[in-house]
Amino acid sequence: MTATPLADADATIDQIRRVLRIEADALSQMIGDVGAPHVRAVDLLQQVTGRIVISGVGKSGHIGRKIAATFASTGAPAQFVHPTEASHGDLGMIAKGDACIVISNSGETSELADLITYTRRFDIPLIGITRRVGSAVDRQSDVTLLLPDAPEACFIGVAPTTSTTATLAIGDALAVALMHRRGFNREDFQVFHPGGKLGAQLLKVEALMHSGDSVPTLTPDTPMGDALLVMTSKGFGMAGVVEDGVLTGVITDGDLRRNLTTLMDRTAGEVATHAPKTVRSGALVSEALRVMNAAKIGALFVVSEAGHVEGILHLHDCLRAGVA
């Protein structure tokens, strides 16, 4: 191996751009090739009552693991089975009701032979992802999804680069198309992603809001002396004015300052700001945070479609949950 001189920035940039261009061209070719086999593949996957099993060797195996994880995280139970382990007992992980996806760029990966034979023996649907028409994987599969006949992007043309990018892309495409077919939505996604920033952003306001006696509410005729006690004791820096269960206004620290000279002679209904900013129950916490940021407020009442108070959400609740 002969090393090239360091600091040849232009040559490095050229190589990076060349790789990206080759892989992008391959993906563009794939877009034009989408058709009936892809629809049939999604049909088969939609009929699965068990698991989607993905298998491959080497770099194809690494990509297969990621595809399995994508299916699983989008509501389609999936697992990766290594073909060598399959030949030594892990075929027992595959059963009626499952479907298999095998990945082989050449279509002649010998390690896949036992797994492919097993699917044919027990009538388990098989989707092949390969570059070669007429290969063993192509001949044995119920549906073949062909990879583009494009060069690998490495400058010696052998390291799996273009082929693995194309395989990953078709795996993502199948997973997303299946999500669409199954009506998988943001709420479903949150079930499988409860942790981390992503899970936090998909929380609904009901998960974080304060409700019941902790919600500071007043009637329109409440004297402001009593209103101040409620605002102080509840600790949100605001209180809602409620009439017949419906939120009609909100009193904040700003309202107190604007009415300071006559404050103690007035009622909550007279001091309150009417038509306040609110968020509907059922909304995502991220949506509530957007409203708070836009209005420059620290708390928000949660109301039903009819305007009835269901709770209150504070900015600090969002921060603790990792949404903000």
PDB file of C-alpha atoms in Angstrom:
ATOM      1  CA  MET A   1       0.000   0.000   0.000  1.00  0.00           C
ATOM      2  CA  THR A   2       1.465   3.335  -1.093  1.00  0.00           C
ATOM      3  CA  ALA A   3       0.478   6.354   0.956  1.00  0.00           C
ATOM      4  CA  THR A   4      -0.384   9.629  -0.751  1.00  0.00           C
ATOM      5  CA  PRO A   5       0.969  12.960   0.538  1.00  0.00           C
ATOM      6  CA  LEU A   6      -0.921  14.726   3.276  1.00  0.00           C
ATOM      7  CA  ALA A   7      -2.666  18.088   2.813  1.00  0.00           C
ATOM      8  CA  ASP A   8      -3.785  17.364  -0.752  1.00  0.00           C
ATOM      9  CA  ALA A   9      -7.128  19.011  -0.002  1.00  0.00           C
ATOM     10  CA  ASP A  10      -8.302  19.413  -3.600  1.00  0.00           C
ATOM     11  CA  ALA A  11      -7.764  15.735  -4.376  1.00  0.00           C
ATOM     12  CA  THR A  12      -9.602  14.729  -1.207  1.00  0.00           C
ATOM     13  CA  ILE A  13     -12.551  16.965  -2.044  1.00  0.00           C
ATOM     14  CA  ASP A  14     -12.630  15.523  -5.563  1.00  0.00           C
ATOM     15  CA  GLN A  15     -12.721  11.968  -4.219  1.00  0.00           C
ATOM     16  CA  ILE A  16     -15.526  12.735  -1.764  1.00  0.00           C
ATOM     17  CA  ARG A  17     -17.587  14.448  -4.442  1.00  0.00           C
ATOM     18  CA  ARG A  18     -16.973  11.584  -6.862  1.00  0.00           C
ATOM     19  CA  VAL A  19     -18.234   9.035  -4.332  1.00  0.00           C
ATOM     20  CA  LEU A  20     -21.339  11.055  -3.554  1.00  0.00           C
ATOM     21  CA  ARG A  21     -22.020  11.596  -7.257  1.00  0.00           C
ATOM     22  CA  ILE A  22     -21.721   7.877  -8.093  1.00  0.00           C
ATOM     23  CA  GLU A  23     -24.011   6.879  -5.239  1.00  0.00           C
ATOM     24  CA  ALA A  24     -26.507   9.633  -6.038  1.00  0.00           C
ATOM     25  CA  ASP A  25     -26.606   8.497  -9.679  1.00  0.00           C
ATOM     26  CA  ALA A  26     -27.342   4.950  -8.536  1.00  0.00           C
ATOM     27  CA  LEU A  27     -30.219   6.146  -6.356  1.00  0.00           C
ATOM     28  CA  SER A  28     -31.596   8.169  -9.262  1.00  0.00           C
ATOM     29  CA  GLN A  29     -31.536   5.029 -11.403  1.00  0.00           C
ATOM     30  CA  MET A  30     -33.424   3.134  -8.688  1.00  0.00           C
ATOM     31  CA  ILE A  31     -36.180   5.749  -8.675  1.00  0.00           C
ATOM     32  CA  GLY A  32     -36.826   5.111 -12.341  1.00  0.00           C
ATOM     33  CA  ASP A  33     -36.858   1.348 -11.794  1.00  0.00           C
ATOM     34  CA  VAL A  34     -39.589   1.343  -9.126  1.00  0.00           C
ATOM     35  CA  GLY A  35     -42.594  -0.652 -10.270  1.00  0.00           C
ATOM     36  CA  ALA A  36     -44.687  -3.791  -9.861  1.00  0.00           C
ATOM     37  CA  PRO A  37     -42.072  -5.872  -7.962  1.00  0.00           C
ATOM     38  CA  HIS A  38     -41.859  -3.206  -5.274  1.00  0.00           C
ATOM     39  CA  VAL A  39     -45.639  -3.127  -4.899  1.00  0.00           C
ATOM     40  CA  ARG A  40     -45.687  -6.920  -4.653  1.00  0.00           C
ATOM     41  CA  ALA A  41     -42.962  -6.826  -1.994  1.00  0.00           C
ATOM     42  CA  VAL A  42     -44.989  -4.420   0.145  1.00  0.00           C
ATOM     43  CA  ASP A  43     -48.080  -6.611  -0.421  1.00  0.00           C
ATOM     44  CA  LEU A  44     -46.191  -9.600   0.988  1.00  0.00           C
ATOM     45  CA  LEU A  45     -44.895  -7.637   3.955  1.00  0.00           C
ATOM     46  CA  GLN A  46     -48.360  -6.294   4.750  1.00  0.00           C
ATOM     47  CA  GLN A  47     -49.668  -9.871   4.955  1.00  0.00           C
ATOM     48  CA  VAL A  48     -47.073 -10.896   7.553  1.00  0.00           C
ATOM     49  CA  THR A  49     -48.649 -12.030  10.813  1.00  0.00           C
ATOM     50  CA  GLY A  50     -45.340 -12.956  12.429  1.00  0.00           C
ATOM     51  CA  ARG A  51     -42.018 -11.265  11.814  1.00  0.00           C
ATOM     52  CA  ILE A  52     -40.038  -9.886   8.927  1.00  0.00           C
ATOM     53  CA  VAL A  53     -36.727 -11.765   8.953  1.00  0.00           C
ATOM     54  CA  ILE A  54     -33.742 -10.176   7.209  1.00  0.00           C
ATOM     55  CA  SER A  55     -30.512 -11.989   6.403  1.00  0.00           C
ATOM     56  CA  GLY A  56     -27.220 -11.242   4.679  1.00  0.00           C
ATOM     57  CA  VAL A  57     -23.468 -11.750   5.014  1.00  0.00           C
ATOM     58  CA  GLY A  58     -20.705  -9.204   5.534  1.00  0.00           C
ATOM     59  CA  LYS A  59     -21.639  -5.632   4.645  1.00  0.00           C
ATOM     60  CA  SER A  60     -25.049  -6.872   3.469  1.00  0.00           C
ATOM     61  CA  GLY A  61     -25.537  -8.246   6.964  1.00  0.00           C
ATOM     62  CA  HIS A  62     -24.714  -4.898   8.547  1.00  0.00           C
ATOM     63  CA  ILE A  63     -27.236  -3.196   6.274  1.00  0.00           C
ATOM     64  CA  GLY A  64     -29.753  -5.948   7.003  1.00  0.00           C
ATOM     65  CA  ARG A  65     -29.500  -5.274  10.734  1.00  0.00           C
ATOM     66  CA  LYS A  66     -30.296  -1.629  10.168  1.00  0.00           C
ATOM     67  CA  ILE A  67     -33.252  -2.465   7.911  1.00  0.00           C
ATOM     68  CA  ALA A  68     -34.611  -4.857  10.560  1.00  0.00           C
ATOM     69  CA  ALA A  69     -34.301  -2.119  13.190  1.00  0.00           C
ATOM     70  CA  THR A  70     -36.160   0.331  10.938  1.00  0.00           C
ATOM     71  CA  PHE A  71     -39.039  -2.093  10.379  1.00  0.00           C
ATOM     72  CA  ALA A  72     -39.257  -2.846  14.101  1.00  0.00           C
ATOM     73  CA  SER A  73     -39.234   0.819  15.119  1.00  0.00           C
ATOM     74  CA  THR A  74     -42.054   1.584  12.691  1.00  0.00           C
ATOM     75  CA  GLY A  75     -44.428  -1.042  14.022  1.00  0.00           C
ATOM     76  CA  ALA A  76     -43.528  -4.055  11.839  1.00  0.00           C
ATOM     77  CA  PRO A  77     -41.957  -6.761  14.065  1.00  0.00           C
ATOM     78  CA  ALA A  78     -38.621  -7.698  12.507  1.00  0.00           C
ATOM     79  CA  GLN A  79     -35.341  -9.364  13.344  1.00  0.00           C
ATOM     80  CA  PHE A  80     -31.993 -10.071  11.717  1.00  0.00           C
ATOM     81  CA  VAL A  81     -30.891 -13.711  11.449  1.00  0.00           C
ATOM     82  CA  HIS A  82     -27.323 -14.414  10.416  1.00  0.00           C
ATOM     83  CA  PRO A  83     -27.333 -17.094   7.694  1.00  0.00           C
ATOM     84  CA  THR A  84     -24.464 -19.068   9.250  1.00  0.00           C
ATOM     85  CA  GLU A  85     -26.234 -19.186  12.602  1.00  0.00           C
ATOM     86  CA  ALA A  86     -29.429 -20.082  10.749  1.00  0.00           C
ATOM     87  CA  SER A  87     -27.709 -23.201   9.418  1.00  0.00           C
ATOM     88  CA  HIS A  88     -26.823 -24.175  12.985  1.00  0.00           C
ATOM     89  CA  GLY A  89     -30.222 -23.912  14.646  1.00  0.00           C
ATOM     90  CA  ASP A  90     -31.467 -20.360  14.180  1.00  0.00           C
ATOM     91  CA  LEU A  91     -33.753 -21.469  11.351  1.00  0.00           C
ATOM     92  CA  GLY A  92     -36.058 -22.256  14.261  1.00  0.00           C
ATOM     93  CA  MET A  93     -36.559 -18.509  14.616  1.00  0.00           C
ATOM     94  CA  ILE A  94     -38.402 -18.477  11.283  1.00  0.00           C
ATOM     95  CA  ALA A  95     -41.951 -19.802  11.163  1.00  0.00           C
ATOM     96  CA  LYS A  96     -45.232 -19.744   9.281  1.00  0.00           C
ATOM     97  CA  GLY A  97     -46.600 -16.227   9.158  1.00  0.00           C
ATOM     98  CA  ASP A  98     -43.116 -14.747   8.728  1.00  0.00           C
ATOM     99  CA  ALA A  99     -41.558 -13.358   5.555  1.00  0.00           C
ATOM    100  CA  CYS A 100     -37.854 -13.281   4.719  1.00  0.00           C
ATOM    101  CA  ILE A 101     -35.734 -10.686   2.978  1.00  0.00           C
ATOM    102  CA  VAL A 102     -32.324 -11.925   1.828  1.00  0.00           C
ATOM    103  CA  ILE A 103     -29.624  -9.517   0.683  1.00  0.00           C
ATOM    104  CA  SER A 104     -26.845 -10.520  -1.699  1.00  0.00           C
ATOM    105  CA  ASN A 105     -25.268  -8.167  -4.214  1.00  0.00           C
ATOM    106  CA  SER A 106     -24.000 -11.068  -6.321  1.00  0.00           C
ATOM    107  CA  GLY A 107     -27.076 -13.200  -5.688  1.00  0.00           C
ATOM    108  CA  GLU A 108     -24.806 -16.219  -5.192  1.00  0.00           C
ATOM    109  CA  THR A 109     -23.877 -15.963  -1.500  1.00  0.00           C
ATOM    110  CA  SER A 110     -23.462 -19.606  -0.528  1.00  0.00           C
ATOM    111  CA  GLU A 111     -24.139 -19.002   3.175  1.00  0.00           C
ATOM    112  CA  LEU A 112     -27.748 -18.112   2.306  1.00  0.00           C
ATOM    113  CA  ALA A 113     -28.490 -21.475   0.693  1.00  0.00           C
ATOM    114  CA  ASP A 114     -29.890 -23.234   3.775  1.00  0.00           C
ATOM    115  CA  LEU A 115     -32.110 -20.299   4.712  1.00  0.00           C
ATOM    116  CA  ILE A 116     -33.458 -19.991   1.175  1.00  0.00           C
ATOM    117  CA  THR A 117     -34.132 -23.748   1.018  1.00  0.00           C
ATOM    118  CA  TYR A 118     -35.961 -23.548   4.347  1.00  0.00           C
ATOM    119  CA  THR A 119     -38.285 -20.816   3.099  1.00  0.00           C
ATOM    120  CA  ARG A 120     -39.075 -22.823  -0.024  1.00  0.00           C
ATOM    121  CA  ARG A 121     -39.753 -26.003   1.982  1.00  0.00           C
ATOM    122  CA  PHE A 122     -42.161 -24.325   4.399  1.00  0.00           C
ATOM    123  CA  ASP A 123     -43.765 -21.877   1.950  1.00  0.00           C
ATOM    124  CA  ILE A 124     -42.437 -18.761   3.696  1.00  0.00           C
ATOM    125  CA  PRO A 125     -42.526 -15.689   1.409  1.00  0.00           C
ATOM    126  CA  LEU A 126     -39.063 -14.684   0.213  1.00  0.00           C
ATOM    127  CA  ILE A 127     -38.016 -11.253  -1.045  1.00  0.00           C
ATOM    128  CA  GLY A 128     -34.581 -11.082  -2.630  1.00  0.00           C
ATOM    129  CA  ILE A 129     -32.459  -7.949  -2.941  1.00  0.00           C
ATOM    130  CA  THR A 130     -29.678  -8.468  -5.477  1.00  0.00           C
ATOM    131  CA  ARG A 131     -27.961  -6.879  -8.460  1.00  0.00           C
ATOM    132  CA  ARG A 132     -27.869  -9.925 -10.717  1.00  0.00           C
ATOM    133  CA  VAL A 133     -30.812 -11.101 -12.801  1.00  0.00           C
ATOM    134  CA  GLY A 134     -30.836 -14.909 -13.047  1.00  0.00           C
ATOM    135  CA  SER A 135     -28.774 -15.409  -9.891  1.00  0.00           C
ATOM    136  CA  ALA A 136     -29.722 -18.012  -7.293  1.00  0.00           C
ATOM    137  CA  VAL A 137     -31.383 -15.369  -5.115  1.00  0.00           C
ATOM    138  CA  ASP A 138     -33.322 -14.018  -8.100  1.00  0.00           C
ATOM    139  CA  ARG A 139     -34.489 -17.479  -9.216  1.00  0.00           C
ATOM    140  CA  GLN A 140     -35.625 -18.616  -5.774  1.00  0.00           C
ATOM    141  CA  SER A 141     -37.317 -15.441  -4.546  1.00  0.00           C
ATOM    142  CA  ASP A 142     -41.050 -14.812  -4.762  1.00  0.00           C
ATOM    143  CA  VAL A 143     -40.159 -11.178  -5.485  1.00  0.00           C
ATOM    144  CA  THR A 144     -36.789  -9.792  -6.550  1.00  0.00           C
ATOM    145  CA  LEU A 145     -35.858  -6.160  -6.028  1.00  0.00           C
ATOM    146  CA  LEU A 146     -32.934  -5.413  -8.294  1.00  0.00           C
ATOM    147  CA  LEU A 147     -30.150  -3.109  -7.224  1.00  0.00           C
ATOM    148  CA  PRO A 148     -28.822  -0.766  -9.915  1.00  0.00           C
ATOM    149  CA  ASP A 149     -26.078  -2.093 -12.155  1.00  0.00           C
ATOM    150  CA  ALA A 150     -23.777   0.683 -11.012  1.00  0.00           C
ATOM    151  CA  PRO A 151     -20.088   0.694 -10.081  1.00  0.00           C
ATOM    152  CA  GLU A 152     -18.939   0.656  -6.496  1.00  0.00           C
ATOM    153  CA  ALA A 153     -17.817   4.139  -5.499  1.00  0.00           C
ATOM    154  CA  CYS A 154     -14.359   3.229  -4.213  1.00  0.00           C
ATOM    155  CA  PHE A 155     -11.604   4.088  -6.698  1.00  0.00           C
ATOM    156  CA  ILE A 156     -10.589   0.408  -7.101  1.00  0.00           C
ATOM    157  CA  GLY A 157     -14.208  -0.595  -7.635  1.00  0.00           C
ATOM    158  CA  VAL A 158     -14.519  -3.453  -5.157  1.00  0.00           C
ATOM    159  CA  ALA A 159     -15.369  -2.149  -1.650  1.00  0.00           C
ATOM    160  CA  PRO A 160     -19.143  -2.315  -1.012  1.00  0.00           C
ATOM    161  CA  THR A 161     -20.226   1.325  -1.201  1.00  0.00           C
ATOM    162  CA  THR A 162     -22.779   2.046  -3.913  1.00  0.00           C
ATOM    163  CA  SER A 163     -24.387  -1.372  -3.439  1.00  0.00           C
ATOM    164  CA  THR A 164     -24.801  -0.975   0.328  1.00  0.00           C
ATOM    165  CA  THR A 165     -26.174   2.548  -0.039  1.00  0.00           C
ATOM    166  CA  ALA A 166     -28.703   1.286  -2.589  1.00  0.00           C
ATOM    167  CA  THR A 167     -29.677  -1.632  -0.347  1.00  0.00           C
ATOM    168  CA  LEU A 168     -30.169   0.639   2.643  1.00  0.00           C
ATOM    169  CA  ALA A 169     -32.300   2.994   0.553  1.00  0.00           C
ATOM    170  CA  ILE A 170     -34.588   0.227  -0.715  1.00  0.00           C
ATOM    171  CA  GLY A 171     -34.956  -1.068   2.850  1.00  0.00           C
ATOM    172  CA  ASP A 172     -36.005   2.391   4.025  1.00  0.00           C
ATOM    173  CA  ALA A 173     -38.414   2.675   1.101  1.00  0.00           C
ATOM    174  CA  LEU A 174     -40.087  -0.638   1.924  1.00  0.00           C
ATOM    175  CA  ALA A 175     -40.414   0.286   5.607  1.00  0.00           C
ATOM    176  CA  VAL A 176     -41.948   3.686   4.884  1.00  0.00           C
ATOM    177  CA  ALA A 177     -44.310   2.302   2.235  1.00  0.00           C
ATOM    178  CA  LEU A 178     -45.444  -0.335   4.737  1.00  0.00           C
ATOM    179  CA  MET A 179     -45.942   2.355   7.392  1.00  0.00           C
ATOM    180  CA  HIS A 180     -48.191   4.223   4.978  1.00  0.00           C
ATOM    181  CA  ARG A 181     -50.182   1.100   4.144  1.00  0.00           C
ATOM    182  CA  ARG A 182     -50.722   0.304   7.819  1.00  0.00           C
ATOM    183  CA  GLY A 183     -51.669   3.853   8.795  1.00  0.00           C
ATOM    184  CA  PHE A 184     -48.780   4.079  11.268  1.00  0.00           C
ATOM    185  CA  ASN A 185     -48.809   7.593  12.790  1.00  0.00           C
ATOM    186  CA  ARG A 186     -46.821   9.792  15.178  1.00  0.00           C
ATOM    187  CA  GLU A 187     -48.649   8.449  18.212  1.00  0.00           C
ATOM    188  CA  ASP A 188     -47.807   4.865  17.211  1.00  0.00           C
ATOM    189  CA  PHE A 189     -44.194   5.907  16.656  1.00  0.00           C
ATOM    190  CA  GLN A 190     -43.977   7.313  20.176  1.00  0.00           C
ATOM    191  CA  VAL A 191     -44.958   3.925  21.636  1.00  0.00           C
ATOM    192  CA  PHE A 192     -41.779   2.419  20.173  1.00  0.00           C
ATOM    193  CA  HIS A 193     -39.579   5.445  20.987  1.00  0.00           C
ATOM    194  CA  PRO A 194     -40.420   6.443  24.569  1.00  0.00           C
ATOM    195  CA  GLY A 195     -36.869   7.429  25.467  1.00  0.00           C
ATOM    196  CA  GLY A 196     -34.567  10.251  24.483  1.00  0.00           C
ATOM    197  CA  LYS A 197     -35.220  13.487  22.652  1.00  0.00           C
ATOM    198  CA  LEU A 198     -37.378  11.832  19.990  1.00  0.00           C
ATOM    199  CA  GLY A 199     -39.699  10.261  22.534  1.00  0.00           C
ATOM    200  CA  ALA A 200     -39.979  13.534  24.430  1.00  0.00           C
ATOM    201  CA  GLN A 201     -40.986  15.441  21.307  1.00  0.00           C
ATOM    202  CA  LEU A 202     -43.824  12.985  20.713  1.00  0.00           C
ATOM    203  CA  LEU A 203     -45.302  13.245  24.205  1.00  0.00           C
ATOM    204  CA  LYS A 204     -48.839  14.571  24.476  1.00  0.00           C
ATOM    205  CA  VAL A 205     -49.684  17.415  26.827  1.00  0.00           C
ATOM    206  CA  GLU A 206     -51.753  15.057  29.006  1.00  0.00           C
ATOM    207  CA  ALA A 207     -48.528  13.299  29.989  1.00  0.00           C
ATOM    208  CA  LEU A 208     -47.023  16.452  31.551  1.00  0.00           C
ATOM    209  CA  MET A 209     -49.878  18.803  32.448  1.00  0.00           C
ATOM    210  CA  HIS A 210     -51.076  19.497  35.980  1.00  0.00           C
ATOM    211  CA  SER A 211     -54.745  18.789  36.595  1.00  0.00           C
ATOM    212  CA  GLY A 212     -57.399  18.736  39.306  1.00  0.00           C
ATOM    213  CA  ASP A 213     -56.874  20.888  42.381  1.00  0.00           C
ATOM    214  CA  SER A 214     -53.436  22.011  41.225  1.00  0.00           C
ATOM    215  CA  VAL A 215     -54.938  24.077  38.400  1.00  0.00           C
ATOM    216  CA  PRO A 216     -55.381  27.767  39.405  1.00  0.00           C
ATOM    217  CA  THR A 217     -58.914  28.755  38.405  1.00  0.00           C
ATOM    218  CA  LEU A 218     -61.183  31.619  39.468  1.00  0.00           C
ATOM    219  CA  THR A 219     -64.725  32.741  38.817  1.00  0.00           C
ATOM    220  CA  PRO A 220     -65.252  36.114  37.106  1.00  0.00           C
ATOM    221  CA  ASP A 221     -66.547  37.707  40.319  1.00  0.00           C
ATOM    222  CA  THR A 222     -63.613  36.591  42.495  1.00  0.00           C
ATOM    223  CA  PRO A 223     -62.163  39.635  44.328  1.00  0.00           C
ATOM    224  CA  MET A 224     -58.578  40.282  43.286  1.00  0.00           C
ATOM    225  CA  GLY A 225     -57.391  39.883  46.875  1.00  0.00           C
ATOM    226  CA  ASP A 226     -58.552  36.274  46.774  1.00  0.00           C
ATOM    227  CA  ALA A 227     -57.243  35.878  43.224  1.00  0.00           C
ATOM    228  CA  LEU A 228     -53.731  36.852  44.386  1.00  0.00           C
ATOM    229  CA  LEU A 229     -53.845  34.166  47.057  1.00  0.00           C
ATOM    230  CA  VAL A 230     -54.781  31.526  44.471  1.00  0.00           C
ATOM    231  CA  MET A 231     -52.050  32.627  42.073  1.00  0.00           C
ATOM    232  CA  THR A 232     -49.450  32.583  44.844  1.00  0.00           C
ATOM    233  CA  SER A 233     -50.442  29.208  46.278  1.00  0.00           C
ATOM    234  CA  LYS A 234     -50.584  27.362  42.949  1.00  0.00           C
ATOM    235  CA  GLY A 235     -47.187  28.616  41.823  1.00  0.00           C
ATOM    236  CA  PHE A 236     -47.768  29.050  38.081  1.00  0.00           C
ATOM    237  CA  GLY A 237     -47.656  32.863  38.025  1.00  0.00           C
ATOM    238  CA  MET A 238     -51.101  32.903  36.433  1.00  0.00           C
ATOM    239  CA  ALA A 239     -54.717  31.903  36.963  1.00  0.00           C
ATOM    240  CA  GLY A 240     -57.585  31.101  34.654  1.00  0.00           C
ATOM    241  CA  VAL A 241     -60.995  32.739  34.807  1.00  0.00           C
ATOM    242  CA  VAL A 242     -63.640  30.068  34.287  1.00  0.00           C
ATOM    243  CA  GLU A 243     -67.350  30.500  33.711  1.00  0.00           C
ATOM    244  CA  ASP A 244     -69.607  27.442  33.409  1.00  0.00           C
ATOM    245  CA  GLY A 245     -66.471  25.325  33.101  1.00  0.00           C
ATOM    246  CA  VAL A 246     -65.191  27.280  30.096  1.00  0.00           C
ATOM    247  CA  LEU A 247     -61.951  29.274  30.181  1.00  0.00           C
ATOM    248  CA  THR A 248     -62.847  32.889  29.389  1.00  0.00           C
ATOM    249  CA  GLY A 249     -59.664  34.663  30.429  1.00  0.00           C
ATOM    250  CA  VAL A 250     -56.272  34.463  32.092  1.00  0.00           C
ATOM    251  CA  ILE A 251     -54.637  36.664  34.723  1.00  0.00           C
ATOM    252  CA  THR A 252     -50.850  36.931  34.562  1.00  0.00           C
ATOM    253  CA  ASP A 253     -48.235  39.032  36.324  1.00  0.00           C
ATOM    254  CA  GLY A 254     -48.480  41.477  33.414  1.00  0.00           C
ATOM    255  CA  ASP A 255     -52.206  41.963  34.048  1.00  0.00           C
ATOM    256  CA  LEU A 256     -51.473  42.697  37.704  1.00  0.00           C
ATOM    257  CA  ARG A 257     -48.951  45.393  36.792  1.00  0.00           C
ATOM    258  CA  ARG A 258     -51.266  47.002  34.235  1.00  0.00           C
ATOM    259  CA  ASN A 259     -54.039  47.316  36.822  1.00  0.00           C
ATOM    260  CA  LEU A 260     -51.889  48.051  39.866  1.00  0.00           C
ATOM    261  CA  THR A 261     -53.501  51.355  40.954  1.00  0.00           C
ATOM    262  CA  THR A 262     -57.042  49.939  41.155  1.00  0.00           C
ATOM    263  CA  LEU A 263     -56.210  46.257  41.502  1.00  0.00           C
ATOM    264  CA  MET A 264     -57.754  45.550  44.904  1.00  0.00           C
ATOM    265  CA  ASP A 265     -61.032  47.229  43.908  1.00  0.00           C
ATOM    266  CA  ARG A 266     -61.583  44.971  40.920  1.00  0.00           C
ATOM    267  CA  THR A 267     -62.640  41.392  40.201  1.00  0.00           C
ATOM    268  CA  ALA A 268     -60.851  38.628  38.344  1.00  0.00           C
ATOM    269  CA  GLY A 269     -63.138  38.994  35.346  1.00  0.00           C
ATOM    270  CA  GLU A 270     -62.327  42.700  35.052  1.00  0.00           C
ATOM    271  CA  VAL A 271     -58.555  42.223  35.235  1.00  0.00           C
ATOM    272  CA  ALA A 272     -58.200  39.118  33.073  1.00  0.00           C
ATOM    273  CA  THR A 273     -56.967  39.089  29.482  1.00  0.00           C
ATOM    274  CA  HIS A 274     -59.717  37.524  27.397  1.00  0.00           C
ATOM    275  CA  ALA A 275     -59.286  35.074  24.480  1.00  0.00           C
ATOM    276  CA  PRO A 276     -56.009  33.746  25.980  1.00  0.00           C
ATOM    277  CA  LYS A 277     -53.540  31.434  24.268  1.00  0.00           C
ATOM    278  CA  THR A 278     -54.365  27.783  24.956  1.00  0.00           C
ATOM    279  CA  VAL A 279     -53.563  24.324  23.667  1.00  0.00           C
ATOM    280  CA  ARG A 280     -56.046  21.537  22.972  1.00  0.00           C
ATOM    281  CA  SER A 281     -55.939  18.309  24.914  1.00  0.00           C
ATOM    282  CA  GLY A 282     -54.457  15.664  22.654  1.00  0.00           C
ATOM    283  CA  ALA A 283     -51.849  18.038  21.239  1.00  0.00           C
ATOM    284  CA  LEU A 284     -48.151  17.218  21.348  1.00  0.00           C
ATOM    285  CA  VAL A 285     -46.026  18.896  24.018  1.00  0.00           C
ATOM    286  CA  SER A 286     -43.807  20.233  21.228  1.00  0.00           C
ATOM    287  CA  GLU A 287     -46.827  22.094  19.819  1.00  0.00           C
ATOM    288  CA  ALA A 288     -47.590  23.601  23.233  1.00  0.00           C
ATOM    289  CA  LEU A 289     -43.968  24.685  23.538  1.00  0.00           C
ATOM    290  CA  ARG A 290     -44.177  26.406  20.156  1.00  0.00           C
ATOM    291  CA  VAL A 291     -47.217  28.393  21.348  1.00  0.00           C
ATOM    292  CA  MET A 292     -45.459  29.397  24.571  1.00  0.00           C
ATOM    293  CA  ASN A 293     -42.330  30.501  22.720  1.00  0.00           C
ATOM    294  CA  ALA A 294     -44.294  32.523  20.170  1.00  0.00           C
ATOM    295  CA  ALA A 295     -46.361  34.285  22.856  1.00  0.00           C
ATOM    296  CA  LYS A 296     -43.390  34.609  25.255  1.00  0.00           C
ATOM    297  CA  ILE A 297     -45.337  33.029  28.128  1.00  0.00           C
ATOM    298  CA  GLY A 298     -44.282  30.440  30.682  1.00  0.00           C
ATOM    299  CA  ALA A 299     -47.464  28.428  31.095  1.00  0.00           C
ATOM    300  CA  LEU A 300     -50.445  27.418  29.020  1.00  0.00           C
ATOM    301  CA  PHE A 301     -53.927  26.199  29.850  1.00  0.00           C
ATOM    302  CA  VAL A 302     -54.967  22.897  28.284  1.00  0.00           C
ATOM    303  CA  VAL A 303     -58.586  22.928  27.148  1.00  0.00           C
ATOM    304  CA  SER A 304     -61.028  20.580  25.454  1.00  0.00           C
ATOM    305  CA  GLU A 305     -62.564  21.288  22.063  1.00  0.00           C
ATOM    306  CA  ALA A 306     -65.458  22.974  23.895  1.00  0.00           C
ATOM    307  CA  GLY A 307     -63.057  25.194  25.864  1.00  0.00           C
ATOM    308  CA  HIS A 308     -63.349  23.400  29.208  1.00  0.00           C
ATOM    309  CA  VAL A 309     -60.226  23.526  31.358  1.00  0.00           C
ATOM    310  CA  GLU A 310     -58.467  20.159  31.602  1.00  0.00           C
ATOM    311  CA  GLY A 311     -55.092  21.209  32.970  1.00  0.00           C
ATOM    312  CA  ILE A 312     -52.150  23.577  32.829  1.00  0.00           C
ATOM    313  CA  LEU A 313     -48.701  23.012  31.311  1.00  0.00           C
ATOM    314  CA  HIS A 314     -45.633  24.946  32.488  1.00  0.00           C
ATOM    315  CA  LEU A 315     -42.452  25.577  30.548  1.00  0.00           C
ATOM    316  CA  HIS A 316     -40.465  23.896  33.322  1.00  0.00           C
ATOM    317  CA  ASP A 317     -42.441  20.679  32.741  1.00  0.00           C
ATOM    318  CA  CYS A 318     -41.277  20.717  29.124  1.00  0.00           C
ATOM    319  CA  LEU A 319     -37.670  21.343  30.154  1.00  0.00           C
ATOM    320  CA  ARG A 320     -37.686  18.468  32.651  1.00  0.00           C
ATOM    321  CA  ALA A 321     -39.076  16.129  29.999  1.00  0.00           C
ATOM    322  CA  GLY A 322     -36.362  17.145  27.553  1.00  0.00           C
ATOM    323  CA  VAL A 323     -38.732  18.670  24.989  1.00  0.00           C
ATOM    324  CA  ALA A 324     -37.385  22.215  25.072  1.00  0.00           C
TER     325      ALA A 324
END
